[in-house]
mmCIF file of C-alpha atoms and ligand atoms in Angstrom:
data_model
loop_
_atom_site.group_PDB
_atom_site.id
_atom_site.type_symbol
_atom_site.label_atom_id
_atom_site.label_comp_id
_atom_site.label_asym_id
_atom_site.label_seq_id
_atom_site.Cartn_x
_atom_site.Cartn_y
_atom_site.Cartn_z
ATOM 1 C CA UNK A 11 -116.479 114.798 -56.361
ATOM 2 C CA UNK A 12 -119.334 116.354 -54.032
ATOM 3 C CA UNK A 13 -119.887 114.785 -50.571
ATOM 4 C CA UNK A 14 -122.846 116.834 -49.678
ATOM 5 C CA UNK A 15 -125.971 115.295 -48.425
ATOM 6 C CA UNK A 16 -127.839 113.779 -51.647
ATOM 7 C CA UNK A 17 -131.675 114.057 -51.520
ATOM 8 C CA UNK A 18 -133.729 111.106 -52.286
ATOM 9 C CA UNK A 19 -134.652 110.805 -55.837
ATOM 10 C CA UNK A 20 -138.034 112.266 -55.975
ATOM 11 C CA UNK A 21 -138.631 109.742 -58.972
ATOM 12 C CA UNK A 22 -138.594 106.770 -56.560
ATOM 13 C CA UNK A 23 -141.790 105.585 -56.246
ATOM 14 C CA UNK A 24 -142.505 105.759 -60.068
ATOM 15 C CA UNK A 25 -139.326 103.855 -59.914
ATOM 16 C CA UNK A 26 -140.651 101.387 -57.888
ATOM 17 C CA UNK A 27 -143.999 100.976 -59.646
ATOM 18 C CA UNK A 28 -142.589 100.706 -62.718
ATOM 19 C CA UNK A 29 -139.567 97.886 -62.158
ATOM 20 C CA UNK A 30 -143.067 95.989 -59.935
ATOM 21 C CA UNK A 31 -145.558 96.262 -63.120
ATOM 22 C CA UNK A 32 -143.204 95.253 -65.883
ATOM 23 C CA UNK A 33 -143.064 99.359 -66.696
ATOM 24 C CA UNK A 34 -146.352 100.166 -66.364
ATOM 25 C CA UNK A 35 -147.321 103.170 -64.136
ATOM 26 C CA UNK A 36 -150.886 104.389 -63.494
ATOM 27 C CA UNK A 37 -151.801 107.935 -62.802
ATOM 28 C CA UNK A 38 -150.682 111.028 -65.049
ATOM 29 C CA UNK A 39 -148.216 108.019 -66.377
ATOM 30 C CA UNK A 40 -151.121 105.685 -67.856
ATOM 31 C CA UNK A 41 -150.581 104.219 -70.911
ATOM 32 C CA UNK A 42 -147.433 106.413 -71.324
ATOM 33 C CA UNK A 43 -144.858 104.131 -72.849
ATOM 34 C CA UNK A 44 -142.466 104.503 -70.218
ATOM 35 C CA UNK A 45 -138.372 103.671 -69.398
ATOM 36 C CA UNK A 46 -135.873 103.970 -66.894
ATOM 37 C CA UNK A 47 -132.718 105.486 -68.031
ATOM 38 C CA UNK A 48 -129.621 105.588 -65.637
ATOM 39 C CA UNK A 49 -126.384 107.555 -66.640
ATOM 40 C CA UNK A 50 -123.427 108.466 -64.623
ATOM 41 C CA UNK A 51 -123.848 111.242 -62.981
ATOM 42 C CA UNK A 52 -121.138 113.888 -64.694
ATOM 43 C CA UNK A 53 -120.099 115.363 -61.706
ATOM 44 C CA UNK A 54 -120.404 112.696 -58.671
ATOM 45 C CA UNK A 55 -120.163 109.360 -60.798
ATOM 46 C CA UNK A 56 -123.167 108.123 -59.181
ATOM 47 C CA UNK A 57 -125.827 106.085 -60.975
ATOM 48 C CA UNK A 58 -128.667 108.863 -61.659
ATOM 49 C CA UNK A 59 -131.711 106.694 -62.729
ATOM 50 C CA UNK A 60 -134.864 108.679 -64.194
ATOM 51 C CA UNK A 61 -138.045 107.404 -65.877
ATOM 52 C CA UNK A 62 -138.431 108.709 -69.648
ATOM 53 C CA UNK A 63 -141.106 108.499 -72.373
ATOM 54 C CA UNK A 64 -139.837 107.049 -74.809
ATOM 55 C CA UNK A 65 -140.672 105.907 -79.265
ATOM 56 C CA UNK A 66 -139.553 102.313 -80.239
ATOM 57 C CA UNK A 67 -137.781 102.242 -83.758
ATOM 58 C CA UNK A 68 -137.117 98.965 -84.468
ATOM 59 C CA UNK A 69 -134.141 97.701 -82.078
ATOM 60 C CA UNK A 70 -133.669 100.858 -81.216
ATOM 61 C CA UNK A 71 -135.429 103.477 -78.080
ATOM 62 C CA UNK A 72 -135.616 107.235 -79.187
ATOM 63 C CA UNK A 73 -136.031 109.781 -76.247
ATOM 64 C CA UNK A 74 -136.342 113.293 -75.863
ATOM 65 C CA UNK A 75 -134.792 115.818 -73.587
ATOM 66 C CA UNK A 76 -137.818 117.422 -72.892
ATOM 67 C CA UNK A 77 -137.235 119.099 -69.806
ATOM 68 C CA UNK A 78 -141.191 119.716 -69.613
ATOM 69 C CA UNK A 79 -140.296 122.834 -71.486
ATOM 70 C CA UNK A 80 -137.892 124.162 -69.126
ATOM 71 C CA UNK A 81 -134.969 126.131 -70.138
ATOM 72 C CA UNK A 82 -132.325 123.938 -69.351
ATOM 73 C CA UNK A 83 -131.630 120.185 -70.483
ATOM 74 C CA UNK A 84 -132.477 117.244 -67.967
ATOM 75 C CA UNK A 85 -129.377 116.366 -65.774
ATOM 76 C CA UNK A 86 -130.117 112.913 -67.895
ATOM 77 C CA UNK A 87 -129.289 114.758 -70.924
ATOM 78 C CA UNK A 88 -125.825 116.208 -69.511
ATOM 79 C CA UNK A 89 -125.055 112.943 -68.385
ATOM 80 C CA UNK A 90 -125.281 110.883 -71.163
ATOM 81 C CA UNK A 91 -123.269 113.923 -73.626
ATOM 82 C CA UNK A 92 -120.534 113.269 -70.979
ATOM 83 C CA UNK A 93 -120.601 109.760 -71.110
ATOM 84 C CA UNK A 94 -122.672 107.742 -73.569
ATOM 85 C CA UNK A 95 -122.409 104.212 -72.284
ATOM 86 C CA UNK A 96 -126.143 104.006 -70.370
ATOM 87 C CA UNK A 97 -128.885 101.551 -68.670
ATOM 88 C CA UNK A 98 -132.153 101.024 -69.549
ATOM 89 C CA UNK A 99 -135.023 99.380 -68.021
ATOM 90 C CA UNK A 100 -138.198 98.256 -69.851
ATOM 91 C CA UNK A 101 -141.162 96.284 -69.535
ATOM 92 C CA UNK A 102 -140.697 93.111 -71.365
ATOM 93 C CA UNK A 103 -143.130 90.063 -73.336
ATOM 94 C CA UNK A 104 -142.181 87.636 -70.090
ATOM 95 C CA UNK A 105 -144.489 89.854 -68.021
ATOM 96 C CA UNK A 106 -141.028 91.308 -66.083
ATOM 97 C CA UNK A 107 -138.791 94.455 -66.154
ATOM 98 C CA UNK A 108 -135.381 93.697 -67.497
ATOM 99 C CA UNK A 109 -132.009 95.632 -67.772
ATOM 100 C CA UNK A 110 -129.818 96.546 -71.017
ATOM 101 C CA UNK A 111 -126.841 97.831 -71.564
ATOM 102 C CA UNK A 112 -127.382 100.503 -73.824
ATOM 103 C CA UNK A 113 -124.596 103.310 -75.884
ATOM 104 C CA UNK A 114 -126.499 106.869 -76.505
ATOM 105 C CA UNK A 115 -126.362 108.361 -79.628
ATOM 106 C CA UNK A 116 -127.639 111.986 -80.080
ATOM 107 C CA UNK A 117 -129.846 112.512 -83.554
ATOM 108 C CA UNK A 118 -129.606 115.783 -85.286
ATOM 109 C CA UNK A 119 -130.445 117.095 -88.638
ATOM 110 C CA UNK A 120 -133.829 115.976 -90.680
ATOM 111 C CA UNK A 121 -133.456 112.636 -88.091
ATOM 112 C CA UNK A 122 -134.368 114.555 -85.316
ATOM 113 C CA UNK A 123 -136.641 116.548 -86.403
ATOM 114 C CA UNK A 124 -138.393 113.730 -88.411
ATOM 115 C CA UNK A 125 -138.652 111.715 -84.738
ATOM 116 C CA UNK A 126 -139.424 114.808 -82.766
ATOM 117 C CA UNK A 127 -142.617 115.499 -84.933
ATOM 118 C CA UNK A 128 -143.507 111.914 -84.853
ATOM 119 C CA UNK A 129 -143.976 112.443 -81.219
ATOM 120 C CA UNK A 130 -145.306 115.687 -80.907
ATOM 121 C CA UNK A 131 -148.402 114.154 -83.273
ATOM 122 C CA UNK A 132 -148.279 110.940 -80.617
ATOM 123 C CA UNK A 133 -147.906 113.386 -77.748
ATOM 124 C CA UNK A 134 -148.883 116.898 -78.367
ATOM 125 C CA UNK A 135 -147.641 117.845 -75.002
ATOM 126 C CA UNK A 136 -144.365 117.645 -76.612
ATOM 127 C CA UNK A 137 -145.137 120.351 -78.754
ATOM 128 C CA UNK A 138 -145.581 122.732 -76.195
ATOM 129 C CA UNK A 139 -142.476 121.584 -74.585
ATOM 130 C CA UNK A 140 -140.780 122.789 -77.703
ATOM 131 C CA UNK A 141 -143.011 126.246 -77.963
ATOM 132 C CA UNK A 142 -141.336 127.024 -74.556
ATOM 133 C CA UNK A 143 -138.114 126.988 -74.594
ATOM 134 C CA UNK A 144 -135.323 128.534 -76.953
ATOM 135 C CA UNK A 145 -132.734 125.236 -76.845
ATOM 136 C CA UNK A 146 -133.361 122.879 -79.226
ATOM 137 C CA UNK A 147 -134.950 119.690 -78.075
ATOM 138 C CA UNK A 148 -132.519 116.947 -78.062
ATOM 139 C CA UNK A 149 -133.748 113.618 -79.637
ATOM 140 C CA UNK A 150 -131.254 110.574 -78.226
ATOM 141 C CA UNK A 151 -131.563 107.097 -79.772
ATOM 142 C CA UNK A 152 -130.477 104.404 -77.005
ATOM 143 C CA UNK A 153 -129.201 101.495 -78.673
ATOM 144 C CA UNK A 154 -129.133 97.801 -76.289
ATOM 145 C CA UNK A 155 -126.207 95.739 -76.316
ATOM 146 C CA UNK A 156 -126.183 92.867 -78.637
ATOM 147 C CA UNK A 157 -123.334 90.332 -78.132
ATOM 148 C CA UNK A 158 -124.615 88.559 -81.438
ATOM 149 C CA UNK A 159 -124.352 91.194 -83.586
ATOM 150 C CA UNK A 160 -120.531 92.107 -83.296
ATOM 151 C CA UNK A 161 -117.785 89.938 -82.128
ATOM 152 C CA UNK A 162 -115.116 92.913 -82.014
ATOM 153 C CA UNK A 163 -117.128 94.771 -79.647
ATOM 154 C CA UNK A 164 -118.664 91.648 -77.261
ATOM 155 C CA UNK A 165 -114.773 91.252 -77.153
ATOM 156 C CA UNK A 166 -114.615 95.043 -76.135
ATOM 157 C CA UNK A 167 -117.049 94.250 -73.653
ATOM 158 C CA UNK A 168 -114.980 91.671 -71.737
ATOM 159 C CA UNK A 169 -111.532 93.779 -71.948
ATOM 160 C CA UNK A 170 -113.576 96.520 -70.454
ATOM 161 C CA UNK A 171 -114.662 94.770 -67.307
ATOM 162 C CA UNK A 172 -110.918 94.236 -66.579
ATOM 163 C CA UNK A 173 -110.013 97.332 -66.994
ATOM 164 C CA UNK A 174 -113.135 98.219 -64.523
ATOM 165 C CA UNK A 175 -112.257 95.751 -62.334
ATOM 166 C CA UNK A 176 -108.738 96.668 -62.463
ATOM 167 C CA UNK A 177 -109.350 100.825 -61.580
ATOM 168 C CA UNK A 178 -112.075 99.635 -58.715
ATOM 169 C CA UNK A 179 -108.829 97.668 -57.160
ATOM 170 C CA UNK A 180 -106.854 100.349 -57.430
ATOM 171 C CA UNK A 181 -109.120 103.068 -55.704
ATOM 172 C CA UNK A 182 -109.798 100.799 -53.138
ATOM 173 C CA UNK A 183 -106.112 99.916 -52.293
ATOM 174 C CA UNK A 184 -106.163 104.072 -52.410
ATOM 175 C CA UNK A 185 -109.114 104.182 -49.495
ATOM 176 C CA UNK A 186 -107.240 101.695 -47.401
ATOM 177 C CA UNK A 187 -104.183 103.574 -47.848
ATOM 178 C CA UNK A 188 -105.789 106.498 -46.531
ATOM 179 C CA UNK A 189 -107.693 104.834 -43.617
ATOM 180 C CA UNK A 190 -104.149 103.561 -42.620
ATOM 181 C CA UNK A 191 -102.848 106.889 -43.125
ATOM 182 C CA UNK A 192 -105.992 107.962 -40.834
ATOM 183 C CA UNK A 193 -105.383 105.643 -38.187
ATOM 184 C CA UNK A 194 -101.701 106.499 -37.964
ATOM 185 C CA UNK A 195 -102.484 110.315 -37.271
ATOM 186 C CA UNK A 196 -101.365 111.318 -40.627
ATOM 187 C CA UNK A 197 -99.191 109.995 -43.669
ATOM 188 C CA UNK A 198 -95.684 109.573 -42.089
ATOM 189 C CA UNK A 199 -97.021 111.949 -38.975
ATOM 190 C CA UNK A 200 -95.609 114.825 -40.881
ATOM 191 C CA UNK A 201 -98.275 115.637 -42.783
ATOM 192 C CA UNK A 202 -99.603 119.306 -42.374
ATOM 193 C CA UNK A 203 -103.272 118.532 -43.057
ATOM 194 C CA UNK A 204 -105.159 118.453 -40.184
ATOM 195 C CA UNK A 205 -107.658 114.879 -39.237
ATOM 196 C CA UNK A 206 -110.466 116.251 -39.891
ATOM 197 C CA UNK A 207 -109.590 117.476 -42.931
ATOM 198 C CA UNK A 208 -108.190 114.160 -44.233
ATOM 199 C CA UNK A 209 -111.708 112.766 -42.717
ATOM 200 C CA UNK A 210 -113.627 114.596 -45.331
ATOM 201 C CA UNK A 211 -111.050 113.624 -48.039
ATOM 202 C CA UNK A 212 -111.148 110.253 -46.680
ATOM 203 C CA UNK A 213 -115.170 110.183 -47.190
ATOM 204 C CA UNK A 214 -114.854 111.688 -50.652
ATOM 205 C CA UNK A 215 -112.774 109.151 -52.077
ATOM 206 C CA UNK A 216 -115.164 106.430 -50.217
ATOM 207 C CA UNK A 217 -117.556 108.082 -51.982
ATOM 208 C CA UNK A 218 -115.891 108.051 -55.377
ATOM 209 C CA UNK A 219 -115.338 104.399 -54.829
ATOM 210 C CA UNK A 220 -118.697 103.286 -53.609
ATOM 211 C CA UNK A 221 -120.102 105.455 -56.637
ATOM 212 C CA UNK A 222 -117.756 103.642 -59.221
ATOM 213 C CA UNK A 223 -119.027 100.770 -57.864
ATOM 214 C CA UNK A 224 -122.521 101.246 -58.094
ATOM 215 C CA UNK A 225 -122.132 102.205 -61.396
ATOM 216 C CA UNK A 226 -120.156 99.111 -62.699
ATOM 217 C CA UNK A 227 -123.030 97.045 -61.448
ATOM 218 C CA UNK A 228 -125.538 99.040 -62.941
ATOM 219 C CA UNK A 229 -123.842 98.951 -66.328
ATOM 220 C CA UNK A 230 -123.084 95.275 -65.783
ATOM 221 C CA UNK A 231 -126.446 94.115 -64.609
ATOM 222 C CA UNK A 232 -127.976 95.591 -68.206
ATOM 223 C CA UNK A 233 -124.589 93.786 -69.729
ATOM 224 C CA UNK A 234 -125.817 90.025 -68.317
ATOM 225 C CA UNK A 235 -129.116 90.539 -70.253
ATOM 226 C CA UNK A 236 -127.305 90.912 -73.608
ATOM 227 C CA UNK A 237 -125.130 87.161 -72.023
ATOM 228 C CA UNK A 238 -128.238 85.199 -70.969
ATOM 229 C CA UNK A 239 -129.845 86.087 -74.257
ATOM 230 C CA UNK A 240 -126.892 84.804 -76.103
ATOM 231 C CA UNK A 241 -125.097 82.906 -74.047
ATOM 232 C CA UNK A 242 -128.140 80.458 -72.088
ATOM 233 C CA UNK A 243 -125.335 77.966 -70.443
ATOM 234 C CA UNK A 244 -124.603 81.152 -68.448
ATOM 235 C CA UNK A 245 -128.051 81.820 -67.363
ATOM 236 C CA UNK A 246 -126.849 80.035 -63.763
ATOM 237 C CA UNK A 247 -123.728 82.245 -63.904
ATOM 238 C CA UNK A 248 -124.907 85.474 -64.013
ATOM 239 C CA UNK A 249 -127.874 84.104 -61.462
ATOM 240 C CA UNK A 250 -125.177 83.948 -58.811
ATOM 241 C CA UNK A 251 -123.568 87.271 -60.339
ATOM 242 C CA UNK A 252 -126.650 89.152 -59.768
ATOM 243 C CA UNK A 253 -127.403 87.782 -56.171
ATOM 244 C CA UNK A 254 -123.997 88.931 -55.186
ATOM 245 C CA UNK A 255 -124.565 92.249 -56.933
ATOM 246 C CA UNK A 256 -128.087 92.817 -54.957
ATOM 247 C CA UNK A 257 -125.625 92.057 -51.273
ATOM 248 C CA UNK A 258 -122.996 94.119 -52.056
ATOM 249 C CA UNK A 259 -126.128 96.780 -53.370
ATOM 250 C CA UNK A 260 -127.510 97.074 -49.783
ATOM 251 C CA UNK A 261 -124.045 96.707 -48.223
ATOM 252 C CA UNK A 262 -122.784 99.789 -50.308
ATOM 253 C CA UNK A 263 -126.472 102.315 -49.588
ATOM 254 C CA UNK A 264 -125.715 101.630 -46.092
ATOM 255 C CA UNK A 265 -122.027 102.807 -46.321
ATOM 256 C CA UNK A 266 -122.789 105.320 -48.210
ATOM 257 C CA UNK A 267 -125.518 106.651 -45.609
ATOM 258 C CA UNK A 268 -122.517 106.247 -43.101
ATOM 259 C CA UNK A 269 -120.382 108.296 -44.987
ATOM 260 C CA UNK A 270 -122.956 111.053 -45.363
ATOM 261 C CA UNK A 271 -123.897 111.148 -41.391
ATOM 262 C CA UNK A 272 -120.066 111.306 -41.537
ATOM 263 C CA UNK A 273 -118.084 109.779 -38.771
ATOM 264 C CA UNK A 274 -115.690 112.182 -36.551
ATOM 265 C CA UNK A 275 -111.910 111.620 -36.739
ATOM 266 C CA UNK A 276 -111.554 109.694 -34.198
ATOM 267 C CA UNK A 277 -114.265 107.153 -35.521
ATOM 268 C CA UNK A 278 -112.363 105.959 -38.866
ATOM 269 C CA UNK A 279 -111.830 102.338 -37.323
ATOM 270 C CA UNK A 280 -115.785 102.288 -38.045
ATOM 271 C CA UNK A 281 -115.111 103.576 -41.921
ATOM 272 C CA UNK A 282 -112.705 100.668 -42.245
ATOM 273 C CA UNK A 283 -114.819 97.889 -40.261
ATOM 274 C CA UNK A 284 -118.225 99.144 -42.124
ATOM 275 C CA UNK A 285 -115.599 99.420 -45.845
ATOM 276 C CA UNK A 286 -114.555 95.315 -44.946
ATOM 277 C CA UNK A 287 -118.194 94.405 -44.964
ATOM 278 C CA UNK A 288 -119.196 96.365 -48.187
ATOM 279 C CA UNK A 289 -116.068 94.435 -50.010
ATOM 280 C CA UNK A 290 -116.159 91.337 -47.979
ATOM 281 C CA UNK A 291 -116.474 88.881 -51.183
ATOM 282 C CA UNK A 292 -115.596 91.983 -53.879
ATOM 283 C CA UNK A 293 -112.382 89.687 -55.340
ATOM 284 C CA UNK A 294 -113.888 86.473 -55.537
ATOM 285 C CA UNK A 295 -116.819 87.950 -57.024
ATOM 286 C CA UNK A 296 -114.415 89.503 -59.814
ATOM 287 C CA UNK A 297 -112.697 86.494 -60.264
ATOM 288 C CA UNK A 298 -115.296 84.495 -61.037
ATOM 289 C CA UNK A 299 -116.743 86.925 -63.366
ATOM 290 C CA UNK A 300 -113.915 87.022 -65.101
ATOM 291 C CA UNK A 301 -113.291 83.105 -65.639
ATOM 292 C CA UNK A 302 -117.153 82.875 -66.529
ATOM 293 C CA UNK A 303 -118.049 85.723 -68.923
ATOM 294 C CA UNK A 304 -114.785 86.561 -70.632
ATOM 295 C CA UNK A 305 -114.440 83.332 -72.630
ATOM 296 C CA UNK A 306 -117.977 83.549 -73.945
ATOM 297 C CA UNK A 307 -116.874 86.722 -75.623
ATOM 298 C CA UNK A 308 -113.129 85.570 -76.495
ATOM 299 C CA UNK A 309 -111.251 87.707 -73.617
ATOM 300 C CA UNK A 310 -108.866 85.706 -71.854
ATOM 301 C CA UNK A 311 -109.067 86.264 -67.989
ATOM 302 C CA UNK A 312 -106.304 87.918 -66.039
ATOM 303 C CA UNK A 313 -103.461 85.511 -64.294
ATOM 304 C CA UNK A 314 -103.703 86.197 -60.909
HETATM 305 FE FE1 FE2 B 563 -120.089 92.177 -60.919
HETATM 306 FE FE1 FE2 B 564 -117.566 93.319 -62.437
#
């Protein structure tokens, strides 16, 4: 986990143009068919979101790990070989951007190649790409989440947000541990590490935890398009769901900017006053996203 300052996303304001013109960006971007991607980031576990041309094959999006050329693959790229459950954005028919949950699968052989020439003859910038570099362009097909077409996995789907739900409890139990731990000079007073040292531990594992949690919205935000579309009596549902997402959103970037400033040692009542607020709401929330969307997909809800 790395709790060094994190520079603001130079993508953003294509970002924001994008998600406010149902994908459509102007300048060297116009009438580039355009997505957002966002993966885990393989190190940090924070939600890395970049915009990506990208080929429509039927129900599938193909994308390429371009790089411009450069030698190395896009941090994107690394991301998603690490872990291959992703976001996507895109423009959509209703005239707004929308969110999927999407799984990454990497093409290779005569597929690849087939879809990389397909591009380079839509896009012959791609071709050059290719010319410069010695790696081997990656072609990745992104696949959306359909709960219609599988009831084994929309079952998967549900057990997986428990088990999410169930690891986000447990680091946080872990954070207020520590804070206690904090507060009381030290676990047990014994301990030879000094506060200021169990500070920046402290902020790391905030950090893991806000970052886990950013990321299970992300992922679940794209998840709730795949439920309205086939579940509409939980259209209202994930409403509320989402809402409470976009709170705990601006709750967590301000934490987060917190725990970057970094408090001293003797400030950690703030970490635990400003950590309340972020989670103020984080169990009912849970709970009533687990009585609401498991049954849809035939996973039976915890007993609490
Ligand atoms: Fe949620
Ligand atoms: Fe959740």
């Amino acid at each position: 986990m790395n709790a060094t300052p994190v520079a603001p996303n130079p993508n953003d304001p294509i970002i924001g143009e994008f998600r406010a013109n149902n994908g459509k960006v102007g300048g060297v971007f116009d009438g580039v068919p355009l997505l957002l991607l966002t993966t885990a980031g393989r190190r940090t576990g924070r939600p890395h979101t970049t915009p990506v041309v990208h080929l429509r094959d039927g129900g599938r999006y193909l994308v390429f790990a371009s790089n411009a050329g450069r030698p190395e693959h896009p941090d994107w790229y690394e991301n998603l070989v690490a872990g291959s459950q992703v976001t996507i954005e895109v423009g959509t028919e209703e005239g707004r951007v929308r969110p999927f949950a999407a799984r990454a699968v990497v093409l290779d052989g005569d597929e690849r190649d087939h879809w990389y020439e397909h591009q380079c003859a839509l896009n012959p910038a791609f071709r050059r790409y290719q010319e410069q570099t010695t790696r081997r362009i990656a072609v990745v097909a992104l696949h959306p989440l359909d709960l219609s077409a599988d009831a084994a996995r929309a079952r998967m789907i549900g057990e997986q947000l428990v088990r999410h739900h169930e690891e986000l409890r447990a680091e946080l139990r872990d954070v207020r541990a520590r804070i206690g731990d904090l507060l009381a000079g030290g676990p047990g007073r014994t301990d030879p590490i000094p506060p200021a040292d169990l500070t920046a531990q402290l902020r790391r594992h905030c950090l893991t935890f806000c970052y886990g949690l950013q990321m299970h919205h992300t992922r679940e935000n794209g998840a709730f398009s795949a439920f309205e579309d086939e579940f509409p009596h939980l259209v209202p549902v994930v409403e509320r769901l989402r809402a409470e997402h976009h709170v705990m959103e601006k709750a967590l970037r301000d934490f987060e900017a917190l725990l970057r400033e970094g408090p001293s040692g003797d400030d950690v009542t703030r970490f635990r006053t400003e950590l309340d607020r972020v989670v103020t709401g984080l169990e009912d929330h849970f709970a009533y996203e687990e009585a609401n969307l498991l049954p849809a997909v035939g996973a039976t809800p915890p007993q609490r």
